[in-house]
Coordinates of C-alpha atoms and ligand atoms in Angstrom, one line a residue:
M1265 CA 114.8 118.5 63.6
R1266 CA 112.2 121.3 64.9
R1267 CA 112.2 122.3 68.7
Q1268 CA 109.0 121.4 70.3
S1269 CA 107.5 124.1 71.9
H1270 CA 106.7 124.4 75.3
P1271 CA 104.3 126.5 76.4
L1272 CA 102.8 125.9 79.9
K1273 CA 104.9 127.5 82.8
I1274 CA 105.6 125.9 85.9
L1275 CA 106.1 127.4 89.0
V1276 CA 108.3 125.6 91.5
T1277 CA 108.4 127.4 94.5
R1278 CA 112.1 125.8 96.1
R1279 CA 115.3 124.1 95.1
I1280 CA 114.3 120.6 94.6
P1281 CA 116.7 117.9 93.2
E1282 CA 118.2 118.1 90.0
A1283 CA 117.0 115.2 88.2
N1284 CA 113.2 116.4 89.3
L1285 CA 114.0 120.0 87.6
A1286 CA 115.6 117.9 84.5
L1287 CA 111.9 115.9 84.2
L1288 CA 110.2 119.3 84.3
K1289 CA 111.8 120.5 82.0
R1290 CA 111.7 118.0 79.1
H1291 CA 108.0 119.1 78.8
F1292 CA 107.3 122.8 80.4
R1293 CA 108.9 126.2 80.7
L1294 CA 109.8 126.7 84.4
D1295 CA 110.1 129.5 87.2
L1296 CA 112.1 128.2 89.8
Y1297 CA 112.5 130.2 93.2
A1298 CA 115.8 128.5 93.6
H1299 CA 115.9 129.4 97.0
S1300 CA 116.3 127.1 100.6
T1301 CA 114.0 129.1 102.3
A1302 CA 110.2 129.6 101.3
I1303 CA 108.9 132.1 98.8
P1304 CA 107.4 135.6 100.6
R1305 CA 104.0 135.8 100.0
R1306 CA 103.3 138.3 98.3
L1307 CA 106.1 137.0 95.6
L1308 CA 104.7 133.8 95.5
L1309 CA 101.1 135.5 94.5
S1310 CA 102.9 137.7 91.7
R1311 CA 104.5 134.4 90.3
V1312 CA 101.7 132.3 90.2
R1313 CA 99.9 135.0 87.8
S1314 CA 101.7 133.6 84.9
A1315 CA 101.7 129.9 85.7
D1316 CA 100.0 127.1 84.6
G1317 CA 101.4 124.3 86.9
L1318 CA 102.2 125.1 90.5
L1319 CA 105.0 122.5 92.0
C1320 CA 105.0 124.1 96.0
L1321 CA 105.8 122.9 99.1
L1322 CA 104.0 122.3 102.6
T1323 CA 105.5 126.1 103.5
E1324 CA 103.1 127.6 100.9
R1325 CA 99.1 128.4 101.2
V1326 CA 97.3 126.9 98.7
D1327 CA 94.0 128.6 99.5
A1328 CA 91.2 130.9 97.6
E1329 CA 93.7 134.0 97.1
L1330 CA 96.5 132.2 95.6
L1331 CA 93.9 130.6 93.4
A1332 CA 92.5 134.1 92.7
A1333 CA 95.5 135.5 91.9
A1334 CA 96.1 132.6 89.6
P1335 CA 93.9 132.8 86.4
R1336 CA 95.8 130.4 84.3
L1337 CA 96.3 127.6 86.9
K1338 CA 95.4 124.2 85.9
M1339 CA 97.0 121.9 88.2
V1340 CA 98.8 121.9 92.3
A1341 CA 101.4 119.3 92.7
T1342 CA 102.9 119.2 96.9
F1343 CA 106.2 117.9 97.3
S1344 CA 104.3 116.3 100.8
V1345 CA 102.1 114.0 102.1
G1346 CA 100.7 116.5 104.0
L1347 CA 97.9 118.3 102.4
D1348 CA 96.9 121.0 105.3
H1349 CA 98.4 123.9 103.6
V1350 CA 96.0 123.1 100.5
D1351 CA 92.3 124.3 101.1
L1352 CA 91.2 121.2 98.4
A1353 CA 87.7 122.7 98.7
A1354 CA 88.8 125.6 96.9
C1355 CA 90.9 123.8 94.8
T1356 CA 88.1 121.4 93.9
A1357 CA 85.9 124.3 93.2
R1358 CA 88.1 125.9 90.4
G1359 CA 88.5 122.4 88.7
V1360 CA 92.3 122.4 90.2
P1361 CA 93.3 119.1 90.7
V1362 CA 96.0 118.5 93.5
T1363 CA 98.4 115.6 94.1
H1364 CA 100.5 115.0 96.8
T1365 CA 103.6 112.4 97.3
P1366 CA 102.1 109.2 99.7
G1367 CA 103.5 106.3 100.2
V1368 CA 107.4 106.9 99.3
L1369 CA 108.0 108.3 102.8
T1370 CA 106.6 106.3 104.9
E1371 CA 109.5 103.9 106.1
T1372 CA 111.8 106.8 106.0
C1373 CA 109.6 108.5 108.7
A1374 CA 108.9 105.6 110.8
D1375 CA 112.6 105.6 111.0
F1376 CA 113.0 109.3 111.8
T1377 CA 110.3 108.7 114.1
W1378 CA 112.3 105.7 116.3
A1379 CA 116.0 108.3 115.9
L1380 CA 113.9 110.6 118.1
L1381 CA 112.4 108.1 120.6
L1382 CA 115.5 106.6 121.1
A1383 CA 117.5 109.6 121.0
A1384 CA 114.7 111.0 124.0
A1385 CA 114.5 108.1 125.8
R1386 CA 118.4 107.5 126.2
R1387 CA 119.4 110.9 126.3
V1388 CA 121.9 110.8 123.0
V1389 CA 121.7 114.6 122.3
E1390 CA 122.4 115.6 125.9
G1391 CA 125.5 112.7 125.9
D1392 CA 126.4 114.5 122.8
R1393 CA 126.5 117.8 123.8
L1394 CA 128.1 116.5 127.4
M1395 CA 131.0 115.4 125.4
R1396 CA 131.6 118.1 123.1
S1397 CA 131.4 120.6 126.3
G1398 CA 134.5 118.3 127.4
G1399 CA 132.3 117.9 130.9
Y1400 CA 132.7 114.2 130.5
A1401 CA 134.6 113.1 133.4
G1402 CA 134.5 109.3 132.8
W1403 CA 132.0 106.6 133.3
D1404 CA 129.3 107.1 136.2
P1405 CA 126.6 104.6 137.6
L1406 CA 124.4 107.7 138.0
M1407 CA 125.4 109.9 134.7
L1408 CA 122.6 111.0 132.0
L1409 CA 119.9 108.1 133.4
G1410 CA 117.3 107.1 130.6
T1411 CA 114.5 105.1 130.4
D1412 CA 114.8 101.7 128.8
V1413 CA 112.2 101.3 125.4
H1414 CA 112.3 97.5 125.2
G1415 CA 109.1 95.8 126.7
K1416 CA 107.7 99.2 127.4
T1417 CA 104.2 100.4 125.9
L1418 CA 103.9 102.1 123.0
G1419 CA 101.0 104.4 121.6
L1420 CA 100.1 105.7 118.7
I1421 CA 97.9 108.2 118.1
G1422 CA 96.5 107.6 114.1
F1423 CA 97.2 104.6 112.9
G1424 CA 97.6 104.5 108.6
R1425 CA 100.4 104.2 106.6
I1426 CA 103.0 105.4 109.0
G1427 CA 101.4 104.8 112.4
Q1428 CA 102.0 101.0 111.1
A1429 CA 105.4 101.4 110.0
V1430 CA 106.2 102.7 113.5
A1431 CA 104.0 100.1 115.2
R1432 CA 106.6 97.5 112.7
R1433 CA 109.4 98.6 114.1
A1434 CA 108.6 98.3 117.5
L1435 CA 107.9 94.7 117.7
G1436 CA 111.5 94.1 117.4
F1437 CA 111.9 96.0 120.6
G1438 CA 109.5 93.7 122.1
M1439 CA 107.2 96.4 123.0
K1440 CA 103.3 96.6 123.8
I1441 CA 101.8 98.6 121.2
V1442 CA 98.4 100.2 121.7
Y1443 CA 96.7 102.6 119.1
H1444 CA 94.1 105.1 118.5
D1445 CA 92.5 106.1 115.3
L1446 CA 88.6 106.2 114.0
Y1447 CA 89.2 104.1 111.2
R1448 CA 90.4 100.6 112.3
P1449 CA 92.3 98.5 109.8
G1450 CA 91.4 95.4 109.5
R1451 CA 92.0 92.1 112.2
A1452 CA 95.2 91.0 110.1
V1453 CA 96.9 93.9 110.7
E1454 CA 96.1 94.1 113.9
K1455 CA 97.2 90.8 114.6
E1456 CA 100.5 90.9 112.7
L1457 CA 101.1 94.0 114.4
K1458 CA 100.5 92.7 117.9
A1459 CA 98.3 96.2 118.2
R1460 CA 95.4 96.8 120.5
H1461 CA 92.9 99.6 119.7
A1462 CA 92.5 101.4 122.6
G1463 CA 90.2 104.7 123.6
F1464 CA 92.6 108.1 123.7
R1465 CA 92.0 108.6 127.1
E1466 CA 93.2 104.9 128.3
L1467 CA 95.8 105.3 125.3
L1468 CA 97.5 108.2 127.2
K1469 CA 97.1 106.8 130.7
V1470 CA 98.9 103.3 130.0
S1471 CA 102.0 104.4 127.3
D1472 CA 105.3 104.8 128.5
F1473 CA 105.8 106.8 125.0
V1474 CA 103.0 108.3 123.0
S1475 CA 103.8 109.1 119.5
V1476 CA 101.5 111.0 116.9
H1477 CA 100.4 110.2 113.6
T1478 CA 97.5 111.4 112.7
D1479 CA 96.8 114.5 110.0
L1480 CA 96.4 118.1 111.0
G1481 CA 92.9 119.4 110.8
P1482 CA 90.1 120.9 112.8
G1483 CA 89.7 117.8 114.7
T1484 CA 93.2 117.2 115.2
R1485 CA 94.3 120.7 116.3
H1486 CA 95.7 121.0 119.6
L1487 CA 94.8 117.2 120.4
I1488 CA 97.3 117.0 122.8
G1489 CA 97.2 119.6 126.1
R1490 CA 97.0 120.7 129.1
R1491 CA 94.3 118.0 130.0
E1492 CA 96.3 115.1 127.7
F1493 CA 99.5 115.9 129.6
G1494 CA 97.6 115.7 132.7
L1495 CA 96.5 112.2 131.8
M1496 CA 100.4 110.8 130.8
K1497 CA 102.5 109.0 133.5
P1498 CA 105.3 111.2 134.5
S1499 CA 107.4 109.2 132.9
A1500 CA 106.2 109.3 129.1
V1501 CA 107.8 110.5 126.6
L1502 CA 105.8 112.3 123.5
I1503 CA 107.3 112.2 119.9
N1504 CA 105.4 113.9 117.6
A1505 CA 106.8 114.0 113.9
A1506 CA 103.6 114.5 112.1
R1507 CA 102.2 118.0 112.2
G1508 CA 103.2 121.0 115.0
P1509 CA 99.6 122.2 115.6
I1510 CA 97.9 118.7 116.8
V1511 CA 100.2 119.6 120.0
D1512 CA 99.6 123.0 122.1
E1513 CA 103.1 123.5 122.3
A1514 CA 102.8 125.8 125.2
A1515 CA 101.2 123.3 127.3
L1516 CA 104.2 120.9 126.5
V1517 CA 106.8 123.1 127.6
A1518 CA 104.7 123.4 130.9
A1519 CA 104.5 119.8 131.0
L1520 CA 108.0 119.0 130.5
R1521 CA 109.5 122.1 132.6
S1522 CA 107.3 120.8 135.3
G1523 CA 108.0 117.2 135.0
R1524 CA 104.1 116.3 134.2
I1525 CA 105.6 114.5 131.5
G1526 CA 109.0 113.0 131.2
G1527 CA 110.6 114.3 127.5
A1528 CA 109.5 115.0 124.2
G1529 CA 111.0 114.2 120.9
L1530 CA 109.9 116.6 118.1
D1531 CA 109.9 116.9 114.4
V1532 CA 107.2 119.9 114.0
Y1533 CA 106.3 123.1 115.3
E1534 CA 103.1 124.3 116.2
R1535 CA 104.2 127.9 114.4
E1536 CA 107.0 126.2 112.4
P1537 CA 109.9 127.3 111.7
K1538 CA 109.5 129.3 115.4
M1539 CA 109.3 127.5 118.6
A1540 CA 106.9 128.2 121.9
P1541 CA 109.3 130.4 124.5
G1542 CA 110.9 128.1 126.8
L1543 CA 111.1 124.7 124.4
A1544 CA 114.7 125.0 123.5
A1545 CA 116.2 125.3 126.8
L1546 CA 114.6 122.0 127.7
P1547 CA 116.9 119.2 128.2
N1548 CA 114.1 116.8 128.2
A1549 CA 113.1 117.8 124.6
V1550 CA 115.0 116.5 121.5
L1551 CA 114.2 119.1 118.8
A1552 CA 114.7 118.6 115.1
P1553 CA 114.0 120.7 112.0
H1554 CA 110.9 118.7 110.6
L1555 CA 113.7 116.0 108.9
A1556 CA 111.3 113.1 109.0
S1557 CA 111.4 112.5 105.3
A1558 CA 114.9 114.2 104.5
S1559 CA 117.0 111.1 103.1
L1560 CA 118.3 111.8 100.0
E1561 CA 116.9 108.6 98.3
T1562 CA 113.2 109.4 99.8
R1563 CA 113.3 113.4 98.8
S1564 CA 114.4 112.7 95.7
E1565 CA 111.2 110.3 95.1
M1566 CA 109.0 112.9 96.6
G1567 CA 110.1 115.4 94.0
R1568 CA 110.1 113.1 91.2
L1569 CA 106.6 111.7 91.9
A1570 CA 105.3 115.8 92.6
A1571 CA 106.9 116.2 88.8
Q1572 CA 105.7 112.9 87.2
S1573 CA 102.2 114.0 88.5
L1574 CA 102.3 117.6 86.4
V1575 CA 104.0 115.6 83.7
D1576 CA 101.1 113.1 83.3
F1577 CA 98.3 115.7 83.7
L1578 CA 99.3 118.9 82.1
A1579 CA 101.6 117.2 79.2
L1580 CA 100.4 113.9 78.5
G1581 CA 96.6 114.5 79.2
R1582 CA 96.3 111.3 81.7
R1583 CA 95.0 111.3 85.3
P1584 CA 97.5 111.8 87.7
L1585 CA 98.8 109.3 90.4
H1586 CA 97.6 110.2 94.3
L1587 CA 95.5 112.7 93.2
A1588 CA 93.9 114.5 96.6
N1589 CA 90.7 115.5 95.0
P1590 CA 89.5 113.6 92.3
K1591 CA 86.2 115.3 92.1
A1592 CA 88.1 118.6 90.5
L1593 CA 88.7 116.5 87.4
K1594 CA 84.3 115.7 87.4
R1595 CA 83.8 119.0 86.2
S1596 CA 85.9 119.4 83.1
Ligands
GLV2073 C1 105.9 116.6 105.5 O1 106.0 116.7 106.6 C2 105.5 116.0 104.6 O2 103.8 116.1 104.5 O3 105.7 115.3 103.4

């Protein structure tokens, strides 16, 4: 049998699950940056020159500079739901469709939001450190007292797929749920989740836990800063597993340090992978390295979606699923 030639080349910017690579290899030549840290920008710009397709992560900026360096580029698939690293307008103007991976990570990210919330409220990480340090001297009525979760008020900033999945779990804890979002789901969703829409300031004032589930964009950068911490309860816990720059991290450090708020559970950082000075020293912050979607099942599914969208569009000539800029296709 004659071997089929695979003329199109896909640049994959990081190690991803083997099954995802195998799917791509059936249809394309691969240029794999087989590392577990981000490809240096200069190398990315040079390797994308000969790429027909790009499978990238949220650590790679896809912007006018990259597009200019990629004369053959016909498609971008990002292994993420977030698109804030992609200049969609520039891709659309170049006729380059962009796909992402919504849906498959919703429940996993909601689970992790709860991991942060419970860990921060009940001081799980401080307890772990105490055990490992040999500092536990026996049960003590006043040791590491946290705050109850059940029956409290959860404020969700952003009430899309992940925000709603977080709310669904909160029902099991008997929490009151308020949310703030420009787009309101129908009454049926509000009723099912027993969720009440609230103004932004009201939400900050009444919530015991404030959890962020909005996209990062010009309207949400530093949405939560000094003024907002000033409105929150002194016992309030902030959870952010969305995007770091939504929270002014220096203001958060100040609020945690001064006791202006009670605690935080963070999965994302303003200048990831760096943290604001002082954050790592604060015992009332639970800090995770961007793990919300990091289950074996979900990461494999995200990679499968990204790889399949490249196969669909570039190898089979089909419209890919989860196209973020449908207008890019109208030009051709
Ligand atoms: C993770 O943060 C993602 O956008 O998928």
